Coordinates of C-alpha atoms and ligand atoms in Angstrom, one line a residue:
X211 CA 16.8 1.5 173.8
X212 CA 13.6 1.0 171.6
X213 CA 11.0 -1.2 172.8
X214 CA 9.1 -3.5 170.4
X215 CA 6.7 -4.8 172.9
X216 CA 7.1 -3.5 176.6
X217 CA 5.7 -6.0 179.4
X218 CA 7.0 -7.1 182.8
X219 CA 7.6 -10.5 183.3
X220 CA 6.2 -10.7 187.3
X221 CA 7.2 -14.3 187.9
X222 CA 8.4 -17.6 186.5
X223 CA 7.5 -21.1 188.2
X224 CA 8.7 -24.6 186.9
X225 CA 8.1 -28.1 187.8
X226 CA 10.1 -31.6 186.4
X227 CA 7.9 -35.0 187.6
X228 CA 9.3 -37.2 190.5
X229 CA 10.8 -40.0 188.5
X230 CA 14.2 -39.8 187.3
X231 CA 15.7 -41.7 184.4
X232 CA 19.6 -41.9 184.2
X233 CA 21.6 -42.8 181.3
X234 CA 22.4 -45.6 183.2
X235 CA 18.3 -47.1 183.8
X236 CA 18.8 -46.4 179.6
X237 CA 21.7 -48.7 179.6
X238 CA 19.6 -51.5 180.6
X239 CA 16.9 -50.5 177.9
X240 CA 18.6 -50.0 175.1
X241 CA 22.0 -50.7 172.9
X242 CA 23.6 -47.4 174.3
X243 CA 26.4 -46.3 177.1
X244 CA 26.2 -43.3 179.9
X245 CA 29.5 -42.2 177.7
X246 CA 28.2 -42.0 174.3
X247 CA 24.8 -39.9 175.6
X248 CA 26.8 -37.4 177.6
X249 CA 29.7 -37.1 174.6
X250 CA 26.8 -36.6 171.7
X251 CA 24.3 -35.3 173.6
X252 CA 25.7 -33.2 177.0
X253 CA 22.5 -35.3 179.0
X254 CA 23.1 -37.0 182.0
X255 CA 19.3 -37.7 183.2
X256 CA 15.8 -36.7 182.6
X257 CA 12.6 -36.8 184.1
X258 CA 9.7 -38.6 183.8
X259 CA 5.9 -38.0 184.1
X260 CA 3.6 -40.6 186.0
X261 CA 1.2 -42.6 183.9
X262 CA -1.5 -40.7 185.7
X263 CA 0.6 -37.2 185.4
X264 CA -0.6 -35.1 182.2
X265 CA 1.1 -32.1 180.7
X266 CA -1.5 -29.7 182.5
X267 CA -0.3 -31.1 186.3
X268 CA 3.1 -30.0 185.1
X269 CA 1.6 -26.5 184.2
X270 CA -0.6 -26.6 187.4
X271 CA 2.5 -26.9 189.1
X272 CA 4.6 -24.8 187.8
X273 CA 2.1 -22.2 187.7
X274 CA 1.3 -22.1 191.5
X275 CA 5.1 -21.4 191.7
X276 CA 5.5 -18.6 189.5
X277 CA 2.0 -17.1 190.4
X278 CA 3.9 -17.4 194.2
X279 CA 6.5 -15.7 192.7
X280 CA 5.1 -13.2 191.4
X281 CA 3.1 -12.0 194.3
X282 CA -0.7 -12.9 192.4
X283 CA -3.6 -14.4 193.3
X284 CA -4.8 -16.8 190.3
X285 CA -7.9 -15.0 190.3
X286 CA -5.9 -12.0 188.2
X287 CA -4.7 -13.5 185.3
X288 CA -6.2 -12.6 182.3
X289 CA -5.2 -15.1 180.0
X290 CA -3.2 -18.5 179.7
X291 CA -1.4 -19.6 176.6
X292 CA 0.0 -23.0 176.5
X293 CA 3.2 -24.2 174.0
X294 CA 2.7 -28.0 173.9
X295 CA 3.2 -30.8 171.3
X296 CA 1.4 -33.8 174.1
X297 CA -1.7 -31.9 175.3
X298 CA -3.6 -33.7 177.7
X299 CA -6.2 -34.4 174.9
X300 CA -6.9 -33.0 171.6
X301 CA -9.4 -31.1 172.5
X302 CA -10.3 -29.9 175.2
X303 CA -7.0 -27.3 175.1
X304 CA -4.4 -27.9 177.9
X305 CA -5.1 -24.2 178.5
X306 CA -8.6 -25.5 179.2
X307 CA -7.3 -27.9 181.6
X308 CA -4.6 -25.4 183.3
X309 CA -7.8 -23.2 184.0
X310 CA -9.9 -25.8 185.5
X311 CA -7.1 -26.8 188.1
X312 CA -6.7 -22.8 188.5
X313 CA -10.2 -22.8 188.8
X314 CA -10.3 -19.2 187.2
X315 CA -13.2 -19.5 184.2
X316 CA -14.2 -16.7 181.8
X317 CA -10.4 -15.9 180.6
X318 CA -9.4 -16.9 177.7
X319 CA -7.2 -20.2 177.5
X320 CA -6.1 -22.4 174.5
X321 CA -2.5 -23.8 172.9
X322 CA 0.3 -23.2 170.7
X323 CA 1.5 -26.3 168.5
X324 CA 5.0 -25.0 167.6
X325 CA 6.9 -28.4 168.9
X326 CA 10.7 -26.7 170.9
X327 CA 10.0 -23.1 169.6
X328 CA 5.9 -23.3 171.4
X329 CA 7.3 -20.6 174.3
X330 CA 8.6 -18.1 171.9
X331 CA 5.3 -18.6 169.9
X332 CA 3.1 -18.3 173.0
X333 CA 5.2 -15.2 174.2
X334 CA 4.6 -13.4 170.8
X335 CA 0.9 -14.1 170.9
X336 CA 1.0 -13.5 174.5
X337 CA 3.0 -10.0 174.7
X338 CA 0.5 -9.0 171.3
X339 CA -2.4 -9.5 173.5
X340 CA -1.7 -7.5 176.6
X341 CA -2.8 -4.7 175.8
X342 CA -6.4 -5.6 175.2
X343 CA -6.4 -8.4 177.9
X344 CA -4.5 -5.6 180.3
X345 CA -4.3 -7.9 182.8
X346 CA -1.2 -10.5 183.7
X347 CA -1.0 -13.6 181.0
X348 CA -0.2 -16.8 181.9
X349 CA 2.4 -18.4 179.3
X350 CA 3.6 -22.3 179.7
X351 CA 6.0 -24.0 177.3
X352 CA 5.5 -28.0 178.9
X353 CA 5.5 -31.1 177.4
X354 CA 5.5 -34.9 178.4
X355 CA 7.7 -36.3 175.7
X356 CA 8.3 -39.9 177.3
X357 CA 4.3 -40.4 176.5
X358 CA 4.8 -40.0 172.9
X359 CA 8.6 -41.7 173.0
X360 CA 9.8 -44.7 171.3
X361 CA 11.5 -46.4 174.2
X362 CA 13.0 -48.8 171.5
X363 CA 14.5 -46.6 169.8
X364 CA 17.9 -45.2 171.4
X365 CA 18.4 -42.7 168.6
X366 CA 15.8 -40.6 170.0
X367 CA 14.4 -42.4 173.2
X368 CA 18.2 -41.3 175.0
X369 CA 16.8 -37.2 174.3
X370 CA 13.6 -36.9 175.3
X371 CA 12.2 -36.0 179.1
X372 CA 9.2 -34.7 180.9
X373 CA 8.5 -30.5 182.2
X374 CA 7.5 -27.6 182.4
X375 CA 8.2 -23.6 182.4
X376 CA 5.5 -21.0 183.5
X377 CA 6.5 -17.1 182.8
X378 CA 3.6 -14.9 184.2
X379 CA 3.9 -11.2 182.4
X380 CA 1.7 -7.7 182.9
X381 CA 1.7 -4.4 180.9
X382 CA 4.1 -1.7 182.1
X383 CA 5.0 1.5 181.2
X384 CA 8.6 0.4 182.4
X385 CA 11.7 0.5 180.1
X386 CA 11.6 -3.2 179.9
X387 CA 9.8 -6.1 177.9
X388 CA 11.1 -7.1 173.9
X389 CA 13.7 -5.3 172.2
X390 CA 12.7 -7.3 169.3
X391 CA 11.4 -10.9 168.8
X392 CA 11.0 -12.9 165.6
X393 CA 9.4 -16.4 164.3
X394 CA 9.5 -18.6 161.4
X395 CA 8.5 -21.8 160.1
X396 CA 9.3 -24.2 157.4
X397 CA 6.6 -26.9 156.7
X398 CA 8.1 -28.8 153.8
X399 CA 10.4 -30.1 156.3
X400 CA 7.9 -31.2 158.6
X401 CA 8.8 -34.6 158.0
X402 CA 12.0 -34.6 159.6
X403 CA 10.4 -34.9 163.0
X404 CA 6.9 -36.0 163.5
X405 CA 4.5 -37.8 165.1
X406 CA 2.6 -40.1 162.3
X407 CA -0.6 -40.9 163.9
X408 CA -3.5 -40.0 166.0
X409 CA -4.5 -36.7 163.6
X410 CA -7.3 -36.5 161.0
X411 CA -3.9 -37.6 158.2
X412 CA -3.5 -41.0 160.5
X413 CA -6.3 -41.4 162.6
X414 CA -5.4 -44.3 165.3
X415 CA -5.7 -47.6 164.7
X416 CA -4.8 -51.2 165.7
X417 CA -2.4 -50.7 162.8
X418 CA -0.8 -47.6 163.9
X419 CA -0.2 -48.5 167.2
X420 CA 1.5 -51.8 166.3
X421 CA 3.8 -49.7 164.3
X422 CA 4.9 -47.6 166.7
X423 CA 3.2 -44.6 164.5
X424 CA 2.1 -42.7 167.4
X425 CA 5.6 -41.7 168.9
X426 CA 8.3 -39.9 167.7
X427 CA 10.2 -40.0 164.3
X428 CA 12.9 -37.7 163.7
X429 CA 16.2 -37.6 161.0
X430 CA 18.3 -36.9 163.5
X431 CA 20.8 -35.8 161.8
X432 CA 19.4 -33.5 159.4
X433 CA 18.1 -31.6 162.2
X434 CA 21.1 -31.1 164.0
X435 CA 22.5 -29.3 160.7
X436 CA 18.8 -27.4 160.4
X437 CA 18.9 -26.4 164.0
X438 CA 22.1 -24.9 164.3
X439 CA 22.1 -23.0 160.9
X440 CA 18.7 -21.7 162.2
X441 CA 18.8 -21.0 165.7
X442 CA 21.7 -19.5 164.8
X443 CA 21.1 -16.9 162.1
X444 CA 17.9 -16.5 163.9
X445 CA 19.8 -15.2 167.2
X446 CA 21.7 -12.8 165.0
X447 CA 18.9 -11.6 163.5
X448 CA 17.2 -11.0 167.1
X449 CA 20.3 -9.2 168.5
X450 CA 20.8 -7.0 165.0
X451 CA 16.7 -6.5 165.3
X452 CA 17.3 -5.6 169.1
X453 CA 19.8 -2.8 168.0
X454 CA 21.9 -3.9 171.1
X455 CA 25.5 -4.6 170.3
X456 CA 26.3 -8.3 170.6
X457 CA 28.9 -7.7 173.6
X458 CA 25.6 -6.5 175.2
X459 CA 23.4 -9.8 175.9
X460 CA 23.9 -10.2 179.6
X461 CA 22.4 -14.0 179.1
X462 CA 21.3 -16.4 176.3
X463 CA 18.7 -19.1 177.2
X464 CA 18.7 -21.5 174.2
X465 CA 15.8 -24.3 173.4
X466 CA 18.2 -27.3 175.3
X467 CA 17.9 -30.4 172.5
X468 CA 21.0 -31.3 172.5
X469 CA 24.6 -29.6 174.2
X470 CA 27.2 -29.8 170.6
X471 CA 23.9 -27.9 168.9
X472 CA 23.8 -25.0 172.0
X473 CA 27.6 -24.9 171.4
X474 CA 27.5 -24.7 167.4
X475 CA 24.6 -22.1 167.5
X476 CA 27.0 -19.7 170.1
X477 CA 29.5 -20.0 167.6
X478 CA 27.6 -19.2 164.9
X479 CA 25.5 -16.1 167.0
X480 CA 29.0 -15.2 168.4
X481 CA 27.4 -15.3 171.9
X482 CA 30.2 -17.0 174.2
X483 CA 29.2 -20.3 176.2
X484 CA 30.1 -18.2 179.3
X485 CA 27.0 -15.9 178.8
X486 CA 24.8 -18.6 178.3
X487 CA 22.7 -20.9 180.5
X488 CA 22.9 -24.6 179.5
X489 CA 20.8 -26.9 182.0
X490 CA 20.4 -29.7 179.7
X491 CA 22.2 -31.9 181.6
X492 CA 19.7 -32.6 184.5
X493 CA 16.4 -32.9 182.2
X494 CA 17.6 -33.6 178.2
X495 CA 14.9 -31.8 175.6
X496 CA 11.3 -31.2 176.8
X497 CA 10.8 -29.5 173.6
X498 CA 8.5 -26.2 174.4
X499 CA 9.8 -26.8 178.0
X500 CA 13.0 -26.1 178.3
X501 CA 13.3 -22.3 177.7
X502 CA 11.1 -21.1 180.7
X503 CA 12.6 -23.9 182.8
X504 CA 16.1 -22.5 181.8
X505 CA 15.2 -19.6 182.3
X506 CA 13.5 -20.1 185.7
X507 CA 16.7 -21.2 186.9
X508 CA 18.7 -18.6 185.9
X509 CA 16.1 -16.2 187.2
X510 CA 16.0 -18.1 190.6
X511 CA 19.1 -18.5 191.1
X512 CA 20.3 -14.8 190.4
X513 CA 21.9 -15.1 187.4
X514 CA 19.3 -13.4 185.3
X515 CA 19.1 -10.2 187.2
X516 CA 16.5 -7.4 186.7
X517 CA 17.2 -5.0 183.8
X518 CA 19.5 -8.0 182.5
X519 CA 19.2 -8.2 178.3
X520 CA 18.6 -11.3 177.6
X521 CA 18.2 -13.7 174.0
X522 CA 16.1 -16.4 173.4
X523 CA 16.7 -18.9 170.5
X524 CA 14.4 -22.2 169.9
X525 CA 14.6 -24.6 166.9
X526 CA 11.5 -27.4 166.3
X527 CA 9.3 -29.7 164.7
X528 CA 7.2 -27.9 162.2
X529 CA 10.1 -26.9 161.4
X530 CA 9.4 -23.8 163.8
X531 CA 11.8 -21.5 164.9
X532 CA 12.4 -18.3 167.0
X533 CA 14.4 -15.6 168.3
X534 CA 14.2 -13.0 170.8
X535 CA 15.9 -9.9 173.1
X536 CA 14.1 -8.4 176.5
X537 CA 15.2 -7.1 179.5
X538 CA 14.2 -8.6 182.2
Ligands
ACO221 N1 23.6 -45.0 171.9 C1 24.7 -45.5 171.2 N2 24.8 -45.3 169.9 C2 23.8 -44.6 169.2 C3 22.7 -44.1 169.9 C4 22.7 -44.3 171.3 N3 21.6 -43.8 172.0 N4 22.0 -43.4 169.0 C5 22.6 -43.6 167.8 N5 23.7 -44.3 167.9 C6 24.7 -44.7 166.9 C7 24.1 -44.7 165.5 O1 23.4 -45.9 165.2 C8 25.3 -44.5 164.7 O2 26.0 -45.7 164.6 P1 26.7 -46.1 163.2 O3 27.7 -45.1 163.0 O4 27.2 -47.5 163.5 O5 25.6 -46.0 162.1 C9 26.2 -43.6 165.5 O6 25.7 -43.7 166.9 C10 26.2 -42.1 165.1 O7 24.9 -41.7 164.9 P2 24.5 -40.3 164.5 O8 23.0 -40.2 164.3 O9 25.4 -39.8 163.4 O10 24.9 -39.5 165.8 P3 24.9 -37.9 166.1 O11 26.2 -37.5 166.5 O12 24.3 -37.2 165.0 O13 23.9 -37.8 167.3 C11 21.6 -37.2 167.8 C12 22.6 -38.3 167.2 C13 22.0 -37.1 169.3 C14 20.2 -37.7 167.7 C15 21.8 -35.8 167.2 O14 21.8 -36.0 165.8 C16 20.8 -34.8 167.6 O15 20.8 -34.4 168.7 N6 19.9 -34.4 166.7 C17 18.9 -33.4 167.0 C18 17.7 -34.1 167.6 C19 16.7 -33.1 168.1 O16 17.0 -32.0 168.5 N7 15.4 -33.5 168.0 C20 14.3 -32.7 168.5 C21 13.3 -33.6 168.9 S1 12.1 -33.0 170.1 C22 10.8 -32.2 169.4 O17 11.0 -31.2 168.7 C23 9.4 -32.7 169.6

């Protein structure tokens, strides 16, 4: 095997807020049935942050796990990289705020705005920079989606949920780490899927909140055919990249937006739903959040063993997009 980037990955960690909304609390909100989300979508409940619960308590939490996990003091981290879309604030960085509640200053900390594929983009950045930080890195994928939802609308309200996914990795002179990892990005399609206003395009107004400007819009459709073509070919690329034959891939962890697009993109990747690890069920999409929480669980649970190859494949706003192969 030929290693692109070797690292260790020391520890994963993952936290999903208290309250829990079921396709049947939606019922009562919206025009929509328990049977039409779990037919189109494969999402039986999600979870939801407190009003006073940001994106970095998520992180905070799911960082004291992993950093439990992984045997490490807070104290040796070396830097923390953050793949978010609902930061705390615009500034300071979630990464800034992860550090405070760490309580670890000096290190380098700041974000990744990369919408559902902001792990795989903080894992490239991250696994570039270890060998100058030589020192574990902290990388989150979270995001609080219900803050920035539409609860009107139950073409995208019935998707969205609250998490997040902490991976804790170190240099190593192991044979493990990337086999090969790859990103993209489209921008004239960023339209698709975004959030209007609150940037320097739309600052906020009276207006633009009484337009619901500030939350979600997305083409639904459109991205279901853009995410499976992409995530996809992207997957193949990954595993061709990786030089691993496709038979190989002991697991696939997929971004988790919606269960017929993880189903179309195996078919297209030629990855069977059998090898792959679909928890979409229990927390619908938390964009950048539900590849290290997917991947926690597989981890935790056993099913993601060491030396285990394993593929990655995300597909988001932006559009963003990303693909990779490690062993564990
Ligand atoms: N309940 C009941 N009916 C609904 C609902 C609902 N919640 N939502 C839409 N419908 C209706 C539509 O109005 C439409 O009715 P019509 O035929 O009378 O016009 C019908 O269901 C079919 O609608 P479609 O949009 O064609 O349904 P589709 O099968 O495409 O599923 C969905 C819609 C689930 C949104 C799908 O397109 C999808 O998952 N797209 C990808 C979304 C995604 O991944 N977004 C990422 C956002 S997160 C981020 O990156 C920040």
């Amino acid at each position: 095997m030929k290693f692109f980037r070797r690292f260790k990955i020391l520890g994963t960690g993952s936290f999903l807020p208290e309250k829990v909304l079921t396709n049947h609390d939606l019922e009562k909100m919206v025009d929509t049935s328990d049977e039409w989300i779990k037919t189109r979508t494969g999402i039986e409940k999600r979870h939801i942050a407190a009003n006073n619960e940001a994106t970095s308590d998520m992180i905070f939490a799911a960082a004291k796990d992993a950093l439990k996990n992984a045997g490490l003091a807070a104290s040796a981290l070396g830097a923390i990289i953050v793949g978010t879309v609902t930061p705390d604030t615009m500034f300071p960085s979630t990464g800034c705020w992860v550090q405070r509640k760490l309580d670890i200053p000096g290190i380098p900390a700041f974000d990744v705005s990369a919408a559902c594929s902001g792990f795989l983009y903080g894992m490239e950045i991250a696994t570039s920079m270890l060998p100058s930080i030589d020192k574990p890195i902290l990388v989150a994928g979270a995001d609080a989606l219900s803050k920035i939802t539409n609860w009107q609308d139950r073409g995208t309200c019935v998707l969205m949920g609250d998490g997040a996914g902490v991976v804790i990795i170190a240099p190593t002179t192991e044979d493990r780490g990337y086999l090969s990892s790859l990103l993209g990005a489209d921008g004239a399609l960023g339209e698709l899927l975004i959030q209007h206003a609150g940037g320097s395009r739309m600052p906020a107004s009276h207006e633009t909140v009484d337009k619901n400007l500030h939350t979600i819009d997305m083409k639904g459709n459109e991205i279901f055919k853009h995410a499976v073509r992409t995530m996809g070919d992207a997957a193949v690329e990954a595993i061709a990249k990786s030089g691993v034959p496709p038979d190989d891939i002991d697991m696939f962890v997929p971004h988790q937006a919606n269960h017929r697009i993880i189903e179309a993109t195996c078919r297209r990747a030629k990855v069977p739903l059998s090898k792959t690890h679909i928890t979409i069920s229990w927390h619908g999409n938390m964009s950048a959040g539900t590849i290290p929480i997917a991947f926690h669980d597989a981890v935790s649970k056993g099913i993601i063993k060491r030396d285990d190859k394993v593929l990655f494949a995300a597909f988001g706003g932006g559009f963003t997009w990303g693909a990779s192969v490690l062993v564990f």
